[in-house]
């Protein structure tokens, strides 16, 4: 129940922030751009993941325990197998959610900070790294076990069929943290050089700095998920943190868009 409550709250925050993003872009007559649609895609994939997770838990309430079970005498029920297949699908979707969010931020940078050829080259390089991480992790997850059926019973699979997914969890998570730090640091030099008061510069940088919270959630997710002496990460330890990380990333990606909205609210009677 706690997991569902926290997950529902974070996902609602992501949906509301994206809705306000679209409202702000429309009432300022700026028009919807590629970065807005990228974030919208991330929200859709997040909602799809939530729906799949709820369906899986309703089918097999003990599914999370089954996903980490190492008792070789345990006999999988049809409901257990279906749960594990759906859970495997959500693990694939995570990389899409995270990557579309990152690409949405980079596209926003290109729209509001398109100040020099060197910065544009940095954006292209960062985008290429994100797309490479996206494709690489997705392909790796799909080829985790050969044949594929061993992927949803990975804890029982013979090591000759599967690679160490626990190690992959740590490596892919570490790469994602590096990407997040790089993306968060990119606007700093641009904002510092802009012709505005230091008070406004600090305000703008402070808005972007709120994104550092997603780096913390990503780090917690990776550390808690790594399970010593195991080939499978601890999904029970990271279910909430994975949702928080994805949902807060989407919410933080929309924060820099809200300045006109906040101005309108402050000038209104409300």
GROMACS .gro file of C-alpha atoms in nm:
model
  270
    1UNK     CA    1   0.000   0.000   0.000
    2UNK     CA    2   0.285   0.239   0.081
    3UNK     CA    3   0.447   0.160  -0.252
    4UNK     CA    4   0.124   0.227  -0.440
    5UNK     CA    5   0.064   0.552  -0.249
    6UNK     CA    6   0.412   0.694  -0.313
    7UNK     CA    7   0.415   0.579  -0.674
    8UNK     CA    8   0.070   0.724  -0.737
    9UNK     CA    9   0.171   1.059  -0.584
   10UNK     CA   10   0.490   1.088  -0.790
   11UNK     CA   11   0.321   0.985  -1.114
   12UNK     CA   12   0.040   1.236  -1.047
   13UNK     CA   13   0.305   1.506  -0.995
   14UNK     CA   14   0.466   1.415  -1.329
   15UNK     CA   15   0.129   1.429  -1.507
   16UNK     CA   16   0.029   1.762  -1.346
   17UNK     CA   17   0.367   1.923  -1.420
   18UNK     CA   18   0.345   1.816  -1.784
   19UNK     CA   19  -0.012   1.945  -1.808
   20UNK     CA   20   0.099   2.282  -1.667
   21UNK     CA   21   0.390   2.280  -1.910
   22UNK     CA   22   0.152   2.244  -2.205
   23UNK     CA   23  -0.082   2.508  -2.061
   24UNK     CA   24   0.208   2.752  -2.018
   25UNK     CA   25   0.336   2.695  -2.372
   26UNK     CA   26  -0.015   2.747  -2.513
   27UNK     CA   27  -0.117   3.061  -2.320
   28UNK     CA   28   0.217   3.229  -2.398
   29UNK     CA   29   0.149   3.142  -2.765
   30UNK     CA   30   0.497   2.990  -2.789
   31UNK     CA   31   0.364   2.676  -2.951
   32UNK     CA   32   0.448   2.319  -2.865
   33UNK     CA   33   0.800   2.215  -2.964
   34UNK     CA   34   0.997   1.891  -2.983
   35UNK     CA   35   1.101   1.909  -2.615
   36UNK     CA   36   0.737   1.930  -2.504
   37UNK     CA   37   0.643   1.622  -2.706
   38UNK     CA   38   0.944   1.431  -2.575
   39UNK     CA   39   0.833   1.494  -2.215
   40UNK     CA   40   0.475   1.406  -2.311
   41UNK     CA   41   0.601   1.075  -2.449
   42UNK     CA   42   0.785   1.007  -2.123
   43UNK     CA   43   0.460   1.064  -1.929
   44UNK     CA   44   0.267   0.828  -2.156
   45UNK     CA   45   0.528   0.554  -2.109
   46UNK     CA   46   0.522   0.619  -1.734
   47UNK     CA   47   0.143   0.577  -1.722
   48UNK     CA   48   0.172   0.261  -1.933
   49UNK     CA   49   0.431   0.124  -1.689
   50UNK     CA   50   0.208   0.205  -1.392
   51UNK     CA   51  -0.088   0.032  -1.558
   52UNK     CA   52   0.120  -0.279  -1.634
   53UNK     CA   53   0.254  -0.287  -1.277
   54UNK     CA   54  -0.094  -0.260  -1.126
   55UNK     CA   55  -0.217  -0.534  -1.357
   56UNK     CA   56   0.076  -0.759  -1.265
   57UNK     CA   57   0.022  -0.709  -0.892
   58UNK     CA   58  -0.349  -0.782  -0.922
   59UNK     CA   59  -0.270  -1.105  -1.108
   60UNK     CA   60  -0.009  -1.223  -0.860
   61UNK     CA   61   0.002  -1.033  -0.527
   62UNK     CA   62   0.316  -1.228  -0.429
   63UNK     CA   63   0.484  -1.157  -0.760
   64UNK     CA   64   0.753  -0.931  -0.616
   65UNK     CA   65   0.862  -1.210  -0.382
   66UNK     CA   66   0.857  -1.459  -0.669
   67UNK     CA   67   1.084  -1.234  -0.878
   68UNK     CA   68   1.359  -1.271  -0.615
   69UNK     CA   69   1.286  -1.627  -0.506
   70UNK     CA   70   1.588  -1.859  -0.512
   71UNK     CA   71   1.420  -2.173  -0.383
   72UNK     CA   72   1.483  -2.419  -0.666
   73UNK     CA   73   1.200  -2.644  -0.542
   74UNK     CA   74   0.942  -2.369  -0.593
   75UNK     CA   75   0.691  -2.441  -0.870
   76UNK     CA   76   0.585  -2.139  -1.075
   77UNK     CA   77   0.212  -2.095  -1.125
   78UNK     CA   78   0.070  -1.952  -1.447
   79UNK     CA   79  -0.002  -1.630  -1.259
   80UNK     CA   80   0.360  -1.613  -1.142
   81UNK     CA   81   0.489  -1.649  -1.496
   82UNK     CA   82   0.250  -1.383  -1.628
   83UNK     CA   83   0.357  -1.146  -1.349
   84UNK     CA   84   0.724  -1.198  -1.431
   85UNK     CA   85   0.661  -1.137  -1.803
   86UNK     CA   86   0.482  -0.811  -1.729
   87UNK     CA   87   0.754  -0.706  -1.483
   88UNK     CA   88   1.015  -0.778  -1.750
   89UNK     CA   89   0.822  -0.551  -1.987
   90UNK     CA   90   0.826  -0.264  -1.736
   91UNK     CA   91   1.203  -0.301  -1.692
   92UNK     CA   92   1.241  -0.251  -2.068
   93UNK     CA   93   1.013   0.054  -2.066
   94UNK     CA   94   1.221   0.222  -1.792
   95UNK     CA   95   1.504   0.295  -2.035
   96UNK     CA   96   1.259   0.457  -2.276
   97UNK     CA   97   1.108   0.675  -2.001
   98UNK     CA   98   1.448   0.788  -1.877
   99UNK     CA   99   1.588   0.853  -2.225
  100UNK     CA  100   1.290   1.050  -2.360
  101UNK     CA  101   1.303   1.267  -2.046
  102UNK     CA  102   1.674   1.338  -2.096
  103UNK     CA  103   1.623   1.411  -2.466
  104UNK     CA  104   1.338   1.647  -2.374
  105UNK     CA  105   1.572   1.843  -2.147
  106UNK     CA  106   1.842   1.860  -2.414
  107UNK     CA  107   1.590   1.975  -2.676
  108UNK     CA  108   1.478   2.246  -2.432
  109UNK     CA  109   1.840   2.355  -2.392
  110UNK     CA  110   1.869   2.379  -2.769
  111UNK     CA  111   1.560   2.600  -2.783
  112UNK     CA  112   1.640   2.843  -2.500
  113UNK     CA  113   2.023   2.830  -2.486
  114UNK     CA  114   2.113   2.803  -2.855
  115UNK     CA  115   2.391   3.059  -2.813
  116UNK     CA  116   2.697   2.920  -2.990
  117UNK     CA  117   2.823   2.647  -3.219
  118UNK     CA  118   3.029   2.495  -2.938
  119UNK     CA  119   2.726   2.464  -2.709
  120UNK     CA  120   2.526   2.315  -2.995
  121UNK     CA  121   2.804   2.060  -3.047
  122UNK     CA  122   2.785   1.971  -2.677
  123UNK     CA  123   2.410   1.919  -2.713
  124UNK     CA  124   2.460   1.688  -3.013
  125UNK     CA  125   2.727   1.490  -2.827
  126UNK     CA  126   2.510   1.457  -2.515
  127UNK     CA  127   2.210   1.353  -2.725
  128UNK     CA  128   2.419   1.088  -2.899
  129UNK     CA  129   2.530   0.950  -2.561
  130UNK     CA  130   2.172   0.938  -2.433
  131UNK     CA  131   2.050   0.761  -2.748
  132UNK     CA  132   2.345   0.521  -2.728
  133UNK     CA  133   2.266   0.445  -2.363
  134UNK     CA  134   1.898   0.396  -2.452
  135UNK     CA  135   1.964   0.155  -2.738
  136UNK     CA  136   2.247  -0.027  -2.561
  137UNK     CA  137   2.053  -0.088  -2.239
  138UNK     CA  138   1.736  -0.190  -2.423
  139UNK     CA  139   1.922  -0.439  -2.641
  140UNK     CA  140   2.114  -0.571  -2.338
  141UNK     CA  141   1.790  -0.620  -2.143
  142UNK     CA  142   1.632  -0.808  -2.433
  143UNK     CA  143   1.939  -1.031  -2.471
  144UNK     CA  144   1.984  -1.076  -2.097
  145UNK     CA  145   1.898  -1.442  -2.145
  146UNK     CA  146   1.902  -1.655  -2.458
  147UNK     CA  147   1.646  -1.795  -2.519
  148UNK     CA  148   1.436  -1.502  -2.398
  149UNK     CA  149   1.208  -1.711  -2.174
  150UNK     CA  150   1.482  -1.735  -1.911
  151UNK     CA  151   1.463  -1.356  -1.864
  152UNK     CA  152   1.152  -1.378  -1.646
  153UNK     CA  153   1.286  -1.665  -1.436
  154UNK     CA  154   1.636  -1.523  -1.421
  155UNK     CA  155   1.699  -1.626  -1.061
  156UNK     CA  156   1.657  -1.991  -1.164
  157UNK     CA  157   1.828  -1.966  -1.502
  158UNK     CA  158   2.151  -2.152  -1.570
  159UNK     CA  159   2.436  -1.895  -1.590
  160UNK     CA  160   2.526  -2.030  -1.933
  161UNK     CA  161   2.199  -1.882  -2.066
  162UNK     CA  162   2.211  -1.539  -1.896
  163UNK     CA  163   2.464  -1.273  -1.806
  164UNK     CA  164   2.488  -1.117  -1.460
  165UNK     CA  165   2.190  -0.880  -1.455
  166UNK     CA  166   2.287  -0.753  -1.110
  167UNK     CA  167   2.614  -0.621  -1.252
  168UNK     CA  168   2.429  -0.477  -1.553
  169UNK     CA  169   2.193  -0.296  -1.312
  170UNK     CA  170   2.488  -0.130  -1.139
  171UNK     CA  171   2.671  -0.043  -1.464
  172UNK     CA  172   2.366   0.098  -1.646
  173UNK     CA  173   2.266   0.296  -1.336
  174UNK     CA  174   2.615   0.441  -1.296
  175UNK     CA  175   2.618   0.548  -1.663
  176UNK     CA  176   2.278   0.711  -1.617
  177UNK     CA  177   2.403   0.910  -1.317
  178UNK     CA  178   2.700   1.034  -1.522
  179UNK     CA  179   2.461   1.141  -1.799
  180UNK     CA  180   2.238   1.322  -1.548
  181UNK     CA  181   2.531   1.511  -1.397
  182UNK     CA  182   2.656   1.610  -1.744
  183UNK     CA  183   2.311   1.730  -1.856
  184UNK     CA  184   2.256   1.923  -1.532
  185UNK     CA  185   2.594   2.097  -1.558
  186UNK     CA  186   2.558   2.206  -1.922
  187UNK     CA  187   2.357   2.531  -1.870
  188UNK     CA  188   2.580   2.663  -1.590
  189UNK     CA  189   2.845   2.826  -1.809
  190UNK     CA  190   2.579   2.965  -2.044
  191UNK     CA  191   2.375   3.126  -1.767
  192UNK     CA  192   2.685   3.275  -1.602
  193UNK     CA  193   2.780   3.448  -1.931
  194UNK     CA  194   2.430   3.583  -1.996
  195UNK     CA  195   2.367   3.958  -1.959
  196UNK     CA  196   2.143   3.966  -1.653
  197UNK     CA  197   2.174   4.051  -1.286
  198UNK     CA  198   2.347   3.803  -1.057
  199UNK     CA  199   2.026   3.775  -0.859
  200UNK     CA  200   1.842   3.653  -1.167
  201UNK     CA  201   2.132   3.427  -1.264
  202UNK     CA  202   2.124   3.262  -0.921
  203UNK     CA  203   1.747   3.220  -0.950
  204UNK     CA  204   1.777   3.053  -1.291
  205UNK     CA  205   2.061   2.828  -1.175
  206UNK     CA  206   1.861   2.743  -0.864
  207UNK     CA  207   1.573   2.618  -1.079
  208UNK     CA  208   1.808   2.390  -1.272
  209UNK     CA  209   1.980   2.285  -0.948
  210UNK     CA  210   1.652   2.133  -0.828
  211UNK     CA  211   1.720   1.866  -1.087
  212UNK     CA  212   2.004   1.747  -0.864
  213UNK     CA  213   1.738   1.569  -0.660
  214UNK     CA  214   1.695   1.324  -0.948
  215UNK     CA  215   2.066   1.242  -0.931
  216UNK     CA  216   2.024   1.156  -0.563
  217UNK     CA  217   1.720   0.935  -0.632
  218UNK     CA  218   1.909   0.764  -0.914
  219UNK     CA  219   2.204   0.695  -0.685
  220UNK     CA  220   1.978   0.555  -0.411
  221UNK     CA  221   1.802   0.337  -0.669
  222UNK     CA  222   2.129   0.187  -0.791
  223UNK     CA  223   2.278   0.129  -0.447
  224UNK     CA  224   1.966  -0.029  -0.298
  225UNK     CA  225   1.913  -0.246  -0.603
  226UNK     CA  226   2.258  -0.402  -0.604
  227UNK     CA  227   2.240  -0.737  -0.425
  228UNK     CA  228   2.571  -0.886  -0.317
  229UNK     CA  229   2.643  -1.243  -0.429
  230UNK     CA  230   2.337  -1.247  -0.652
  231UNK     CA  231   2.282  -1.247  -1.027
  232UNK     CA  232   1.954  -1.057  -0.992
  233UNK     CA  233   1.910  -0.710  -0.833
  234UNK     CA  234   1.668  -0.652  -0.546
  235UNK     CA  235   1.352  -0.524  -0.714
  236UNK     CA  236   1.168  -0.499  -0.381
  237UNK     CA  237   1.423  -0.244  -0.255
  238UNK     CA  238   1.400  -0.026  -0.565
  239UNK     CA  239   1.037  -0.040  -0.679
  240UNK     CA  240   0.952   0.290  -0.506
  241UNK     CA  241   1.283   0.462  -0.585
  242UNK     CA  242   1.264   0.376  -0.954
  243UNK     CA  243   0.921   0.539  -0.973
  244UNK     CA  244   1.036   0.843  -0.775
  245UNK     CA  245   1.341   0.882  -0.998
  246UNK     CA  246   1.142   0.862  -1.322
  247UNK     CA  247   0.853   1.079  -1.201
  248UNK     CA  248   1.066   1.353  -1.044
  249UNK     CA  249   1.287   1.366  -1.354
  250UNK     CA  250   0.980   1.446  -1.563
  251UNK     CA  251   0.858   1.707  -1.313
  252UNK     CA  252   1.200   1.877  -1.289
  253UNK     CA  253   1.229   1.883  -1.668
  254UNK     CA  254   0.929   2.117  -1.679
  255UNK     CA  255   1.034   2.359  -1.402
  256UNK     CA  256   1.224   2.605  -1.627
  257UNK     CA  257   0.909   2.645  -1.840
  258UNK     CA  258   0.693   2.774  -1.554
  259UNK     CA  259   0.825   3.130  -1.520
  260UNK     CA  260   0.547   3.290  -1.732
  261UNK     CA  261   0.289   3.085  -1.544
  262UNK     CA  262   0.422   3.200  -1.207
  263UNK     CA  263   0.420   3.560  -1.328
  264UNK     CA  264   0.057   3.527  -1.437
  265UNK     CA  265  -0.040   3.378  -1.099
  266UNK     CA  266   0.145   3.650  -0.905
  267UNK     CA  267  -0.027   3.924  -1.107
  268UNK     CA  268  -0.375   3.773  -1.071
  269UNK     CA  269  -0.619   3.838  -0.788
  270UNK     CA  270  -0.548   3.485  -0.660
   0.00000   0.00000   0.00000
